[in-house]
PDB file of C-alpha atoms in Angstrom:
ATOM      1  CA  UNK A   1       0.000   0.000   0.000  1.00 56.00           C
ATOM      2  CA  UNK A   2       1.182   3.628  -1.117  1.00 60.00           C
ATOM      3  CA  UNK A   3       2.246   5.866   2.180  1.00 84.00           C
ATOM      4  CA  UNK A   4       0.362   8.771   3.144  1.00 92.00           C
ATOM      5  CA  UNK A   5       1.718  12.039   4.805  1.00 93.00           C
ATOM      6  CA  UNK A   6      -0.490  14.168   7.248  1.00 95.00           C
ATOM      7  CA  UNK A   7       0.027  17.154   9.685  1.00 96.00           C
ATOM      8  CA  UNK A   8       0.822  15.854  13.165  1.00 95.00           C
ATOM      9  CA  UNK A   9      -2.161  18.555  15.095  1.00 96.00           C
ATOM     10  CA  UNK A  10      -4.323  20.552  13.800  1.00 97.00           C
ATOM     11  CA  UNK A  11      -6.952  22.769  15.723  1.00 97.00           C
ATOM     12  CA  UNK A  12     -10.299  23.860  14.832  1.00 97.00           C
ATOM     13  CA  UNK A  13     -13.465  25.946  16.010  1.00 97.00           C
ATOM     14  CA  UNK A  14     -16.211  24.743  17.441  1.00 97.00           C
ATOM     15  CA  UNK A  15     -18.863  24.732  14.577  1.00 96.00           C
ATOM     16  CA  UNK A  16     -16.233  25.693  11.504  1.00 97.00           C
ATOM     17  CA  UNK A  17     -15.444  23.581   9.148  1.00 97.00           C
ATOM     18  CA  UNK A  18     -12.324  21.160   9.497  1.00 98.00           C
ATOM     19  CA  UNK A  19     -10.357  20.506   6.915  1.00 98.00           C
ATOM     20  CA  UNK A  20      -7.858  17.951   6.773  1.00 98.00           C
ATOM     21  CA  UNK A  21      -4.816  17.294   4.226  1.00 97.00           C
ATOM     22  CA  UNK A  22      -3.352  13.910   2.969  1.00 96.00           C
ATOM     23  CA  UNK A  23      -0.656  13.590   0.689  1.00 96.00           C
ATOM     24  CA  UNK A  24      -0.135  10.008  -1.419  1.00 94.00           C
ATOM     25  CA  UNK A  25       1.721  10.969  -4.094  1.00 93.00           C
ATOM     26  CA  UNK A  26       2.502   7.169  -4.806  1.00 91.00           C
ATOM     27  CA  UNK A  27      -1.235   6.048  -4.790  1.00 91.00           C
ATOM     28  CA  UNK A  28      -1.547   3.494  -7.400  1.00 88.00           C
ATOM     29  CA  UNK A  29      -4.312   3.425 -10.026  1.00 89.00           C
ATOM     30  CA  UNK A  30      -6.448   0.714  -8.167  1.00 86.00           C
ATOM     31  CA  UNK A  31      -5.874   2.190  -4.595  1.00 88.00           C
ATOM     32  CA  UNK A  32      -8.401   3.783  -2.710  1.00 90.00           C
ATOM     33  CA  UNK A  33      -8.127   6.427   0.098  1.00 93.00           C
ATOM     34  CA  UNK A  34      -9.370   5.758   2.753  1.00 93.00           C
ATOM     35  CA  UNK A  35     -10.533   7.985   6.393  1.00 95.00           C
ATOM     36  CA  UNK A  36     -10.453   6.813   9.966  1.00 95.00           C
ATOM     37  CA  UNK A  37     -10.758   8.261  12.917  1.00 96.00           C
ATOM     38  CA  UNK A  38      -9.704   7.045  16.353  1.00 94.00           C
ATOM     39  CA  UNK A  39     -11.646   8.394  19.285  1.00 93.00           C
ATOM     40  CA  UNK A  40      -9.439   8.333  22.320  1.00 85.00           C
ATOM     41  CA  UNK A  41      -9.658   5.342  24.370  1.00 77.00           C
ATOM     42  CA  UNK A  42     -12.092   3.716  21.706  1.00 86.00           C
ATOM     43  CA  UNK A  43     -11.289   1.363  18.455  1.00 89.00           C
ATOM     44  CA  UNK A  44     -10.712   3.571  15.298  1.00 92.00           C
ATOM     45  CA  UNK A  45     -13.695   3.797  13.181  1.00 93.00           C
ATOM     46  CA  UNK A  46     -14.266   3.980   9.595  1.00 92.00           C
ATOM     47  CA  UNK A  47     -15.505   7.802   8.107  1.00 95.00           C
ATOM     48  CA  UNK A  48     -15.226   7.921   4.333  1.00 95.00           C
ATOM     49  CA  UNK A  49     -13.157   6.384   1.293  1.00 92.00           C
ATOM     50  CA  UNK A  50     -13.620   7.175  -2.545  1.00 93.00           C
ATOM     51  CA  UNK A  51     -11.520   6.397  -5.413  1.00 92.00           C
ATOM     52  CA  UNK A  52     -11.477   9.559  -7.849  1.00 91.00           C
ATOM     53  CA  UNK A  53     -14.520  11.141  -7.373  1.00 88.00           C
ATOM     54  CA  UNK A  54     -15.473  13.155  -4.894  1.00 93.00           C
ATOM     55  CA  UNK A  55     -17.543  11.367  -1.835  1.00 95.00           C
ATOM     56  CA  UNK A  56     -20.031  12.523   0.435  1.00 96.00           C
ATOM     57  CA  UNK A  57     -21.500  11.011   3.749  1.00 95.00           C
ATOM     58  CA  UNK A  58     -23.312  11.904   6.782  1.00 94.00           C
ATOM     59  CA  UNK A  59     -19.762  12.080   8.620  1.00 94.00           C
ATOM     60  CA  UNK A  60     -17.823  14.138   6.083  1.00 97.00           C
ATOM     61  CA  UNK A  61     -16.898  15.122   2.708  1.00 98.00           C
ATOM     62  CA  UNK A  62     -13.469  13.911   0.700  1.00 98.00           C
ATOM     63  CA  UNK A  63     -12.080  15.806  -1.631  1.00 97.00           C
ATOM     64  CA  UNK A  64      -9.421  14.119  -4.467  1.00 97.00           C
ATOM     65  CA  UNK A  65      -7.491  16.317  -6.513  1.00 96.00           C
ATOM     66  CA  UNK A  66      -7.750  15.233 -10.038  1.00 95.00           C
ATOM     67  CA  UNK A  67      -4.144  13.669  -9.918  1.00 95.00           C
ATOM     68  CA  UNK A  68      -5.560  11.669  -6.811  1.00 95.00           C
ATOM     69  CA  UNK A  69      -1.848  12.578  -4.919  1.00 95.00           C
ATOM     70  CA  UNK A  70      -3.474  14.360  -2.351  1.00 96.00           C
ATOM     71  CA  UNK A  71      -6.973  14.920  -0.648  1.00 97.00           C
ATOM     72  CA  UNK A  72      -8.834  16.618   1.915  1.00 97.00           C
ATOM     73  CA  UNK A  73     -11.186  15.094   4.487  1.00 98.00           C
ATOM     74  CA  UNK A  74     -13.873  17.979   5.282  1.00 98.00           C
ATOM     75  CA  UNK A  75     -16.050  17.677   8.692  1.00 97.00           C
ATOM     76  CA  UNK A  76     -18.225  20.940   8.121  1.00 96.00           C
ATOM     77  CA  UNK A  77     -19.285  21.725  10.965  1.00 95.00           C
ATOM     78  CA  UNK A  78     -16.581  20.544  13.741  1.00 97.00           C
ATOM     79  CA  UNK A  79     -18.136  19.589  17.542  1.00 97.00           C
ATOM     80  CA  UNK A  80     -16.428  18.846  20.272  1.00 96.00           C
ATOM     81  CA  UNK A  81     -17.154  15.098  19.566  1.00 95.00           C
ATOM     82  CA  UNK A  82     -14.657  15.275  16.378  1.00 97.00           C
ATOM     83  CA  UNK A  83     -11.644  15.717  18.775  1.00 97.00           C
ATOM     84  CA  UNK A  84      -9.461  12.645  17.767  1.00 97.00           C
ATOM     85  CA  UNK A  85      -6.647  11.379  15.277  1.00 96.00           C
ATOM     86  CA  UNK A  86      -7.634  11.194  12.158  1.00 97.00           C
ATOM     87  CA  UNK A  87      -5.564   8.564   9.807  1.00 95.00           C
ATOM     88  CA  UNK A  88      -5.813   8.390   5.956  1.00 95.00           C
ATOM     89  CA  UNK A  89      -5.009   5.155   4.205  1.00 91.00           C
ATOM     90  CA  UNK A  90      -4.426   4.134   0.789  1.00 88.00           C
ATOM     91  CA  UNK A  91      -5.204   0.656  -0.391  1.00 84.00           C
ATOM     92  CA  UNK A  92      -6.634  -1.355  -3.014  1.00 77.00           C
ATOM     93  CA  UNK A  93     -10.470  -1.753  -2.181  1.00 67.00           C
ATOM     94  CA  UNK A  94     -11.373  -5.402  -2.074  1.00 64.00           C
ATOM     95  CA  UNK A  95      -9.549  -5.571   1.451  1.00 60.00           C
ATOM     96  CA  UNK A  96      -7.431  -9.173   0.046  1.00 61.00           C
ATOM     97  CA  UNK A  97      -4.020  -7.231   1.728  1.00 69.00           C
ATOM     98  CA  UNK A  98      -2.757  -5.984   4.837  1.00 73.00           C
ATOM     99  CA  UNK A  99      -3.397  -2.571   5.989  1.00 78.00           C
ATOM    100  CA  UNK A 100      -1.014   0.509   7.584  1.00 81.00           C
ATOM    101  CA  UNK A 101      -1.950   3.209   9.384  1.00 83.00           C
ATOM    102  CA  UNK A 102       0.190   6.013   9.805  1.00 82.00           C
ATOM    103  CA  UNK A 103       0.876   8.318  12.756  1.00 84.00           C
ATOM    104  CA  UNK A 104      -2.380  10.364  11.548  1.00 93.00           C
ATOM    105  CA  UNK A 105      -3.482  13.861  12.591  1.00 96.00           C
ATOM    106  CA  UNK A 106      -4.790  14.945  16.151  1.00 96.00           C
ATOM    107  CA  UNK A 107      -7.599  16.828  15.388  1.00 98.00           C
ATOM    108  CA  UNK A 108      -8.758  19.208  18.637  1.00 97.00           C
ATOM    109  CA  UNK A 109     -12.067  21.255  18.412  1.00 97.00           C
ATOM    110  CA  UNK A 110     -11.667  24.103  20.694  1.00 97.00           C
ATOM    111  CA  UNK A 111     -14.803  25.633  22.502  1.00 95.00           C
TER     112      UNK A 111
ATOM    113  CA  UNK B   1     -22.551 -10.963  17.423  1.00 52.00           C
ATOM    114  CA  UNK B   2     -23.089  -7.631  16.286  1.00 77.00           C
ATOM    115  CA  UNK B   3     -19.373  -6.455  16.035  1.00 92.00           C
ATOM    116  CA  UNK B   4     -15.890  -7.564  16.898  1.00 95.00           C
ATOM    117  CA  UNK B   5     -15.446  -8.470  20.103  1.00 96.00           C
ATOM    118  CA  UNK B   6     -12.138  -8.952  22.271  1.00 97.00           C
ATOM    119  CA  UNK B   7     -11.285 -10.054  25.554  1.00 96.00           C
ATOM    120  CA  UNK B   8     -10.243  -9.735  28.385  1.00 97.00           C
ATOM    121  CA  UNK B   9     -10.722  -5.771  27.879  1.00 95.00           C
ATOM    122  CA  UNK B  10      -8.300  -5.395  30.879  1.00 97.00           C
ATOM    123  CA  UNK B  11      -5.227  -8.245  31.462  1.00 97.00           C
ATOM    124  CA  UNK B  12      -3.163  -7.332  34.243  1.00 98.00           C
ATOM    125  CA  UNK B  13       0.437  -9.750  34.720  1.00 97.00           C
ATOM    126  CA  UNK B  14       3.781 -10.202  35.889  1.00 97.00           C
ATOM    127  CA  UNK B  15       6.519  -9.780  33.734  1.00 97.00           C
ATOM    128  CA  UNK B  16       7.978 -13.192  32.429  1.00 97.00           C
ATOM    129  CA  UNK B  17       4.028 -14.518  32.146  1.00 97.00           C
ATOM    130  CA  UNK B  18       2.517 -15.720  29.176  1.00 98.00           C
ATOM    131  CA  UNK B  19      -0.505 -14.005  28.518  1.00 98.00           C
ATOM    132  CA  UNK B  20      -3.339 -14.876  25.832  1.00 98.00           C
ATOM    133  CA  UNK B  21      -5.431 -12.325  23.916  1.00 98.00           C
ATOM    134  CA  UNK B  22      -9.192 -12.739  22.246  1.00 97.00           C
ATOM    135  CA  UNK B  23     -10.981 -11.931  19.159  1.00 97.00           C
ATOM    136  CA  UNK B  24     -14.164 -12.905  17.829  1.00 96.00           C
ATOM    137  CA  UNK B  25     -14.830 -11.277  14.127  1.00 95.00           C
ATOM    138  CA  UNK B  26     -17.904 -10.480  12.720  1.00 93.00           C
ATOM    139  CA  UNK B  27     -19.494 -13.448  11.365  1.00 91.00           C
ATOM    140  CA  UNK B  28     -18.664 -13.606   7.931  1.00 88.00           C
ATOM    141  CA  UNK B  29     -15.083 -11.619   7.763  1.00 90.00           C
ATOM    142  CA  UNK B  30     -12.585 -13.138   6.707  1.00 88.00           C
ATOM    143  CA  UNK B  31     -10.053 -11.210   6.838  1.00 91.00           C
ATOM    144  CA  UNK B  32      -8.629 -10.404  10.863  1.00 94.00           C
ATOM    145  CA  UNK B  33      -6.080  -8.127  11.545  1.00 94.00           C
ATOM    146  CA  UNK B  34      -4.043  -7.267  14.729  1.00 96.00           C
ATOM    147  CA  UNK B  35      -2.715  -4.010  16.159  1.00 95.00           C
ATOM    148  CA  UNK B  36      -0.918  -2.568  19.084  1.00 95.00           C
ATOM    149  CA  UNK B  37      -1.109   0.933  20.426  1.00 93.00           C
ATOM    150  CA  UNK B  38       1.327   2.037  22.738  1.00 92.00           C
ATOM    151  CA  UNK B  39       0.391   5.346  25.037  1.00 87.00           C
ATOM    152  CA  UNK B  40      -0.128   8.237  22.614  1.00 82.00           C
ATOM    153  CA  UNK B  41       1.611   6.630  19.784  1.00 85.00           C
ATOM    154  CA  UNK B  42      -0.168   5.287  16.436  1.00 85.00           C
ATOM    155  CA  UNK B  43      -1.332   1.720  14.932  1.00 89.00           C
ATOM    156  CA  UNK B  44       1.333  -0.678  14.748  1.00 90.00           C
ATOM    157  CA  UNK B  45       0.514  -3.361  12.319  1.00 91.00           C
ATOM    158  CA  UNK B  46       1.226  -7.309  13.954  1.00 94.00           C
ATOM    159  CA  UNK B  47      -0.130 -10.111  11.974  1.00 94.00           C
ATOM    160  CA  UNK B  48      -2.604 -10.336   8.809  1.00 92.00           C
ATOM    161  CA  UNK B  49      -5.307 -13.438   8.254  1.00 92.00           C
ATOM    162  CA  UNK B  50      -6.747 -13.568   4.995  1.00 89.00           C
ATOM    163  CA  UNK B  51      -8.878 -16.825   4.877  1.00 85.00           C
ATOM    164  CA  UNK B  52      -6.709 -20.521   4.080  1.00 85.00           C
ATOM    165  CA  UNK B  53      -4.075 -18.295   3.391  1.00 87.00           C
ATOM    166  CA  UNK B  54      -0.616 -17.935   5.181  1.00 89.00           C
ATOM    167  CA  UNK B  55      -1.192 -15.170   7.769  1.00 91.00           C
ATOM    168  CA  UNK B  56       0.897 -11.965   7.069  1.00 90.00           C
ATOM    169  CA  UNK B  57       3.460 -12.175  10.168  1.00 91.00           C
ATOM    170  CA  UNK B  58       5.616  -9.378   9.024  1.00 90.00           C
ATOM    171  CA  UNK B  59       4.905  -7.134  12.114  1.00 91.00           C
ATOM    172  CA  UNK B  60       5.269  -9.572  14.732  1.00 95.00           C
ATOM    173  CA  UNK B  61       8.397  -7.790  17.068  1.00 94.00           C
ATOM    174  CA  UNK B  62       9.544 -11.018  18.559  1.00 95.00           C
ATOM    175  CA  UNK B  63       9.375 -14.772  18.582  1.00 96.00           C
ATOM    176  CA  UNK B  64       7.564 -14.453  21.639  1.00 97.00           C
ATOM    177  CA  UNK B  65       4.529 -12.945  19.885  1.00 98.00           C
ATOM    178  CA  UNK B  66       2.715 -15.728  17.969  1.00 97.00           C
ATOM    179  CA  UNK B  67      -1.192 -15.808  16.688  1.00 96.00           C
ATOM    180  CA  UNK B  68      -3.481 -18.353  15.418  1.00 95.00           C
ATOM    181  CA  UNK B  69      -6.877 -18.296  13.919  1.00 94.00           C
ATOM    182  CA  UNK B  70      -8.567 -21.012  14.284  1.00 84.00           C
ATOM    183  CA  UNK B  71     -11.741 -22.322  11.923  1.00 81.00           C
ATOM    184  CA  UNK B  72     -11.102 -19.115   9.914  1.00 77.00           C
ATOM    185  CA  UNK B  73     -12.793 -16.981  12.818  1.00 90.00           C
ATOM    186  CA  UNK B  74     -11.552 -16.704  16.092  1.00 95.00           C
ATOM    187  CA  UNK B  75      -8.078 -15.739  16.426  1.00 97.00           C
ATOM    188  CA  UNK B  76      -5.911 -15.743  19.647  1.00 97.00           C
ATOM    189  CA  UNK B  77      -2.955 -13.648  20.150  1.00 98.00           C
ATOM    190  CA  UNK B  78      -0.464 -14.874  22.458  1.00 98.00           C
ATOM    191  CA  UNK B  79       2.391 -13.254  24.434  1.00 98.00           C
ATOM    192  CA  UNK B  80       4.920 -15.799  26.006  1.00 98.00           C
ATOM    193  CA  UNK B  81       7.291 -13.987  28.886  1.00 98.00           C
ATOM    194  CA  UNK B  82       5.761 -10.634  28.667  1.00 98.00           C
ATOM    195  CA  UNK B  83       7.834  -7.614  29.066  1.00 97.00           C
ATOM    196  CA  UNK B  84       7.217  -4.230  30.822  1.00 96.00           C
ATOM    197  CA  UNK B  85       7.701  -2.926  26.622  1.00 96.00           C
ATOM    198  CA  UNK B  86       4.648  -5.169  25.884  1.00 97.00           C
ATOM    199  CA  UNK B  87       2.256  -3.207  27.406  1.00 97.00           C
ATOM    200  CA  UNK B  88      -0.669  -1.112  25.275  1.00 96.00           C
ATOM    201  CA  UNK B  89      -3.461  -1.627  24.105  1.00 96.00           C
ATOM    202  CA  UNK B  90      -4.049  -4.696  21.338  1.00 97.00           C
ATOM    203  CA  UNK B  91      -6.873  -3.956  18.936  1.00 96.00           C
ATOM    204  CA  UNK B  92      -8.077  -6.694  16.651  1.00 96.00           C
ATOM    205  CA  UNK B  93     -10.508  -5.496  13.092  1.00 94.00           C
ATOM    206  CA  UNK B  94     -11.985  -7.738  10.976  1.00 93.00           C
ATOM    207  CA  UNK B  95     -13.472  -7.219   7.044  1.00 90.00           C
ATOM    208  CA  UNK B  96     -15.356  -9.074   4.657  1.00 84.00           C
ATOM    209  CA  UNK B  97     -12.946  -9.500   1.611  1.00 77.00           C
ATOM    210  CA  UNK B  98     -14.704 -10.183  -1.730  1.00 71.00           C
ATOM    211  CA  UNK B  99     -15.084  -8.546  -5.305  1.00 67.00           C
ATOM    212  CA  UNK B 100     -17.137  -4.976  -4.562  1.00 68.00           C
ATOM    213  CA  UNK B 101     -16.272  -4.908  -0.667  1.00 70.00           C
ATOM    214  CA  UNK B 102     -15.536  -1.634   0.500  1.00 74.00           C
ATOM    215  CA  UNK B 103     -12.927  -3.181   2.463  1.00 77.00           C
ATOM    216  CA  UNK B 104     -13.878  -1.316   5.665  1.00 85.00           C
ATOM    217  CA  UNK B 105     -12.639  -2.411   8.796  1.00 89.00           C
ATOM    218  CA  UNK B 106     -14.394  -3.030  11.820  1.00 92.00           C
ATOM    219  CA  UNK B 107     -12.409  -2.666  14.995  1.00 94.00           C
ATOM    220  CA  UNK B 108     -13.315  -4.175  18.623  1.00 94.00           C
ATOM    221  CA  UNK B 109     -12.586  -1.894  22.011  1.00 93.00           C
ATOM    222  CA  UNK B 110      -9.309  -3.876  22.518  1.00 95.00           C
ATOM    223  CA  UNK B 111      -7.604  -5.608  25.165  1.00 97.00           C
ATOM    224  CA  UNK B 112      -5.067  -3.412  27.831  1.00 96.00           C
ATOM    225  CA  UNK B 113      -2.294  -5.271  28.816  1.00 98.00           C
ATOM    226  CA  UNK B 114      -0.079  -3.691  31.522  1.00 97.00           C
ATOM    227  CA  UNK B 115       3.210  -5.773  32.704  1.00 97.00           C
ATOM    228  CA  UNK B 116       4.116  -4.675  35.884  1.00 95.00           C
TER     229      UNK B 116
END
């Protein structure tokens, strides 16, 4: 699986949107990005993945530049609930290989 | 069950004990993955099963960390003469691997193991 590179902290206001970078420069042609976030003291949970096209769930909104070597996970209107690390992954979809996580990015939400 | 589930949630040993770790996948996954996650640091990949295939052990740190899955669900991890170093948390995720998966992974609560 291609690497990814994220910002180690990043803070946001309460009700603003978050936005957060990924860089995968290496992302292969039949990888996927994928979005997790890891609550603390809880098992990371699954947010969003997307291929090329832009993606858009009741969690958040990912945005892939049109060379797919970067993206942007969007949480539009941060709550105090979003404070966490947030890791994005690249692999191939089907889930038949292993899976890294990185050191991700600790998101806090400031009041 | 309705997700993954691991146990014990808390193990507390002795260093130089063998300790033995639980995971029960969602029904149906067949692919099982374990993790450790030392205070304030990130996901460190430990061992891979992918159905009748040979497990991925590529992130196992020593030869006293071994894991077996047996009847392609349940998988136990065990630590032999535990170390102060092994202590974290161990996460376990499971995912169902086929043609137009998602390949999403579910993760259980974890087990915390503190060596004393």
């Amino acid at each position: 699986d291609a690497k990814t590179t994220q910002p180690t902290s990043m803070d946001c206001a309460e009700g603003r949107a978050a936005n957060l970078p990924c860089n995968h420069s290496t992302i292969s042609g039949n990888e996927y990005v994928y979005w997790y976030r890891q609550i603390h003291s809880q098992g990371p949970q699954y947010i969003i993945h997307g291929l090329k096209n832009n993606e858009t769930n009741e969690m958040a909104s990912l945005i892939i530049t049109e060379d797919r070597k970067s993206s942007t996970l969007i949480l539009p209107h941060a709550t105090l609930r979003d404070t966490a690390v947030y890791y994005c992954i690249v692999r191939v979809a089907d889930g038949a290989n292993n899976l890294f996580f990185g050191t991700g990015t600790r998101l806090t939400v400031i009041p | 069950g309705a997700g993954v589930s691991q146990s014990p949630s808390n193990k507390v040993t002795e260093k130089g004990k063998d300790v033995e770790l639980r995971c029960d996948p969602i029904s149906g996954h067949t692919a099982l993955y374990w993790y450790r996650q030392s205070l304030g640091q990130g996901l460190e990949f430990l061992i891979y099963f992918q159905g009748n295939s040979a497990p991925d052990k590529s992130g196992l740190p020593s030869d006293r960390f071994s894991a077996e899955r047996t009847g392609g669900s349940v998988s136990t991890l065990t630590i032999q003469r535990t170390q102060q170093e092994d202590s974290a948390v161990y996460l376990c995720a499971s995912s169902l691997v086929s043609q137009g998966s998602t390949g999403e992974l579910f993760f259980g609560e974890g087990s915390r193991l503190t060596v004393l």
